[in-house]
mmCIF file of C-alpha atoms in Angstrom:
data_model
loop_
_atom_site.group_PDB
_atom_site.id
_atom_site.type_symbol
_atom_site.label_atom_id
_atom_site.label_comp_id
_atom_site.label_asym_id
_atom_site.label_seq_id
_atom_site.Cartn_x
_atom_site.Cartn_y
_atom_site.Cartn_z
ATOM 1 C CA MET A 1 4.856 -5.100 -14.792
ATOM 2 C CA GLY A 2 6.985 -7.235 -12.852
ATOM 3 C CA VAL A 3 8.177 -9.771 -10.734
ATOM 4 C CA PRO A 4 6.567 -10.337 -7.075
ATOM 5 C CA VAL A 5 8.883 -8.814 -4.586
ATOM 6 C CA SER A 6 9.404 -10.238 -0.912
ATOM 7 C CA LEU A 7 8.695 -7.544 1.372
ATOM 8 C CA ARG A 8 10.770 -6.406 4.386
ATOM 9 C CA THR A 9 9.138 -6.012 7.790
ATOM 10 C CA GLY A 10 10.422 -4.004 11.108
ATOM 11 C CA ARG A 11 9.578 -4.873 14.282
ATOM 12 C CA HIS A 12 6.505 -2.487 14.162
ATOM 13 C CA ALA A 13 4.676 -4.082 11.015
ATOM 14 C CA LEU A 14 5.328 -7.646 12.693
ATOM 15 C CA GLU A 15 3.372 -6.860 15.625
ATOM 16 C CA ARG A 16 0.694 -5.600 13.694
ATOM 17 C CA LEU A 17 0.837 -8.635 11.405
ATOM 18 C CA ALA A 18 0.615 -10.754 14.456
ATOM 19 C CA GLY A 19 -2.304 -8.717 16.423
ATOM 20 C CA ARG A 20 -4.385 -8.621 13.270
ATOM 21 C CA HIS A 21 -4.331 -12.338 13.072
ATOM 22 C CA ALA A 22 -2.770 -11.845 9.384
ATOM 23 C CA PRO A 23 -1.421 -14.788 6.530
ATOM 24 C CA THR A 24 2.115 -13.137 7.078
ATOM 25 C CA GLY A 25 3.629 -15.103 4.213
ATOM 26 C CA ARG A 26 0.913 -13.790 1.850
ATOM 27 C CA LEU A 27 0.964 -10.288 2.837
ATOM 28 C CA VAL A 28 4.720 -9.646 2.077
ATOM 29 C CA GLU A 29 4.820 -11.441 -1.041
ATOM 30 C CA PHE A 30 3.789 -8.091 -3.175
ATOM 31 C CA ASP A 31 2.438 -8.642 -6.460
ATOM 32 C CA PRO A 32 1.868 -5.624 -8.572
ATOM 33 C CA ASP A 33 0.397 -7.371 -11.222
ATOM 34 C CA THR A 34 -2.558 -8.725 -8.790
ATOM 35 C CA TRP A 35 -2.817 -6.446 -6.165
ATOM 36 C CA GLU A 36 -4.710 -3.363 -6.870
ATOM 37 C CA LEU A 37 -3.338 0.248 -5.532
ATOM 38 C CA VAL A 38 -5.383 2.120 -3.249
ATOM 39 C CA SER A 39 -3.523 5.407 -2.687
ATOM 40 C CA ALA A 40 0.194 6.453 -2.796
ATOM 41 C CA ASP A 41 1.823 9.610 -1.151
ATOM 42 C CA VAL A 42 4.398 11.980 -2.575
ATOM 43 C CA ARG A 43 6.147 14.880 -1.248
ATOM 44 C CA THR A 44 4.634 17.926 -2.658
ATOM 45 C CA ASP A 45 8.219 19.675 -2.359
ATOM 46 C CA THR A 46 10.272 17.235 -3.816
ATOM 47 C CA GLY A 47 8.183 15.170 -5.851
ATOM 48 C CA LYS A 48 9.735 12.236 -4.437
ATOM 49 C CA TRP A 49 7.427 8.976 -3.326
ATOM 50 C CA VAL A 50 6.817 8.300 0.098
ATOM 51 C CA LYS A 51 4.602 5.434 1.037
ATOM 52 C CA SER A 52 2.053 3.463 -0.708
ATOM 53 C CA THR A 53 -1.038 1.679 -0.127
ATOM 54 C CA TRP A 54 -2.285 -1.435 -1.742
ATOM 55 C CA SER A 55 -5.042 -3.890 -1.510
ATOM 56 C CA VAL A 56 -5.086 -8.145 -1.593
ATOM 57 C CA ASP A 57 -7.654 -10.572 -1.237
ATOM 58 C CA VAL A 58 -6.429 -13.299 0.979
ATOM 59 C CA ASP A 59 -8.813 -16.276 1.992
ATOM 60 C CA GLY A 60 -12.229 -14.237 1.724
ATOM 61 C CA ARG A 61 -10.428 -11.207 3.276
ATOM 62 C CA ARG A 62 -9.529 -7.685 2.451
ATOM 63 C CA TRP A 63 -6.105 -6.062 3.492
ATOM 64 C CA TRP A 64 -4.617 -3.405 2.748
ATOM 65 C CA VAL A 65 -0.744 -3.029 2.996
ATOM 66 C CA VAL A 66 1.099 0.101 3.382
ATOM 67 C CA ILE A 67 4.402 -0.424 1.893
ATOM 68 C CA GLY A 68 6.954 2.459 2.791
ATOM 69 C CA LEU A 69 10.723 3.008 1.412
ATOM 70 C CA GLY A 70 13.054 -0.063 0.525
ATOM 71 C CA SER A 71 10.007 -2.281 -0.056
ATOM 72 C CA THR A 72 9.206 -2.360 3.899
ATOM 73 C CA VAL A 73 5.731 -3.173 5.203
ATOM 74 C CA VAL A 74 4.820 -0.286 7.248
ATOM 75 C CA THR A 75 1.533 -1.685 8.562
ATOM 76 C CA VAL A 76 -1.657 -4.010 7.133
ATOM 77 C CA ILE A 77 -4.821 -3.034 8.211
ATOM 78 C CA ASP A 78 -7.800 -5.750 7.643
ATOM 79 C CA VAL A 79 -10.920 -3.492 5.811
ATOM 80 C CA ALA A 80 -14.465 -4.234 4.494
ATOM 81 C CA PRO A 81 -14.595 -5.091 1.127
ATOM 82 C CA GLU A 82 -16.699 -1.703 0.423
ATOM 83 C CA ARG A 83 -13.472 0.411 1.639
ATOM 84 C CA VAL A 84 -11.980 2.402 -1.524
ATOM 85 C CA GLY A 85 -9.905 4.862 0.469
ATOM 86 C CA LEU A 86 -11.435 7.737 -0.586
ATOM 87 C CA GLY A 87 -12.309 9.821 2.682
ATOM 88 C CA HIS A 88 -11.621 13.686 3.601
ATOM 89 C CA GLY A 89 -8.807 15.397 2.065
ATOM 90 C CA ILE A 90 -8.204 12.529 -0.366
ATOM 91 C CA VAL A 91 -7.681 14.172 -3.690
ATOM 92 C CA THR A 92 -8.688 12.594 -7.066
ATOM 93 C CA GLU A 93 -8.404 14.763 -9.492
ATOM 94 C CA GLY A 94 -6.620 17.687 -10.172
ATOM 95 C CA PRO A 95 -3.002 19.117 -10.336
ATOM 96 C CA LEU A 96 -1.952 17.361 -7.226
ATOM 97 C CA TYR A 97 -3.095 14.134 -8.801
ATOM 98 C CA GLU A 98 -1.862 14.633 -11.776
ATOM 99 C CA PHE A 99 1.457 15.419 -10.444
ATOM 100 C CA VAL A 100 1.269 12.328 -8.120
ATOM 101 C CA ALA A 101 0.732 10.273 -11.121
ATOM 102 C CA GLY A 102 3.809 11.593 -13.198
ATOM 103 C CA VAL A 103 5.919 10.659 -10.452
ATOM 104 C CA ASN A 104 4.305 7.034 -10.162
ATOM 105 C CA ALA A 105 4.214 6.789 -13.726
ATOM 106 C CA LYS A 106 8.294 7.449 -13.930
ATOM 107 C CA LEU A 107 8.728 4.974 -10.409
ATOM 108 C CA MET A 108 6.993 2.278 -12.229
ATOM 109 C CA GLY A 109 7.923 2.825 -15.721
#
């Protein structure tokens, strides 16, 4: 798909990385070929991408990295391996899902 991208970090993300004892160096080197997409948020009124959440294993721990506009880390979450991001209100099929999938295809294509 592409070359890994160095993600930017703001103050909030740096606080979360430090507070959660996260492996910062590994979590800011985004590689879409080895990271797994958990969710994508798209504005339904404009069709514009807002943020996405990706899962990556680092040294036996699973991390979710939320990436926002400008390739910026929004936050990181240390999660249980069985967590898949399918809670209440998560859309996995139907017109809205297809809409988001179309937006993602344009962005990734």
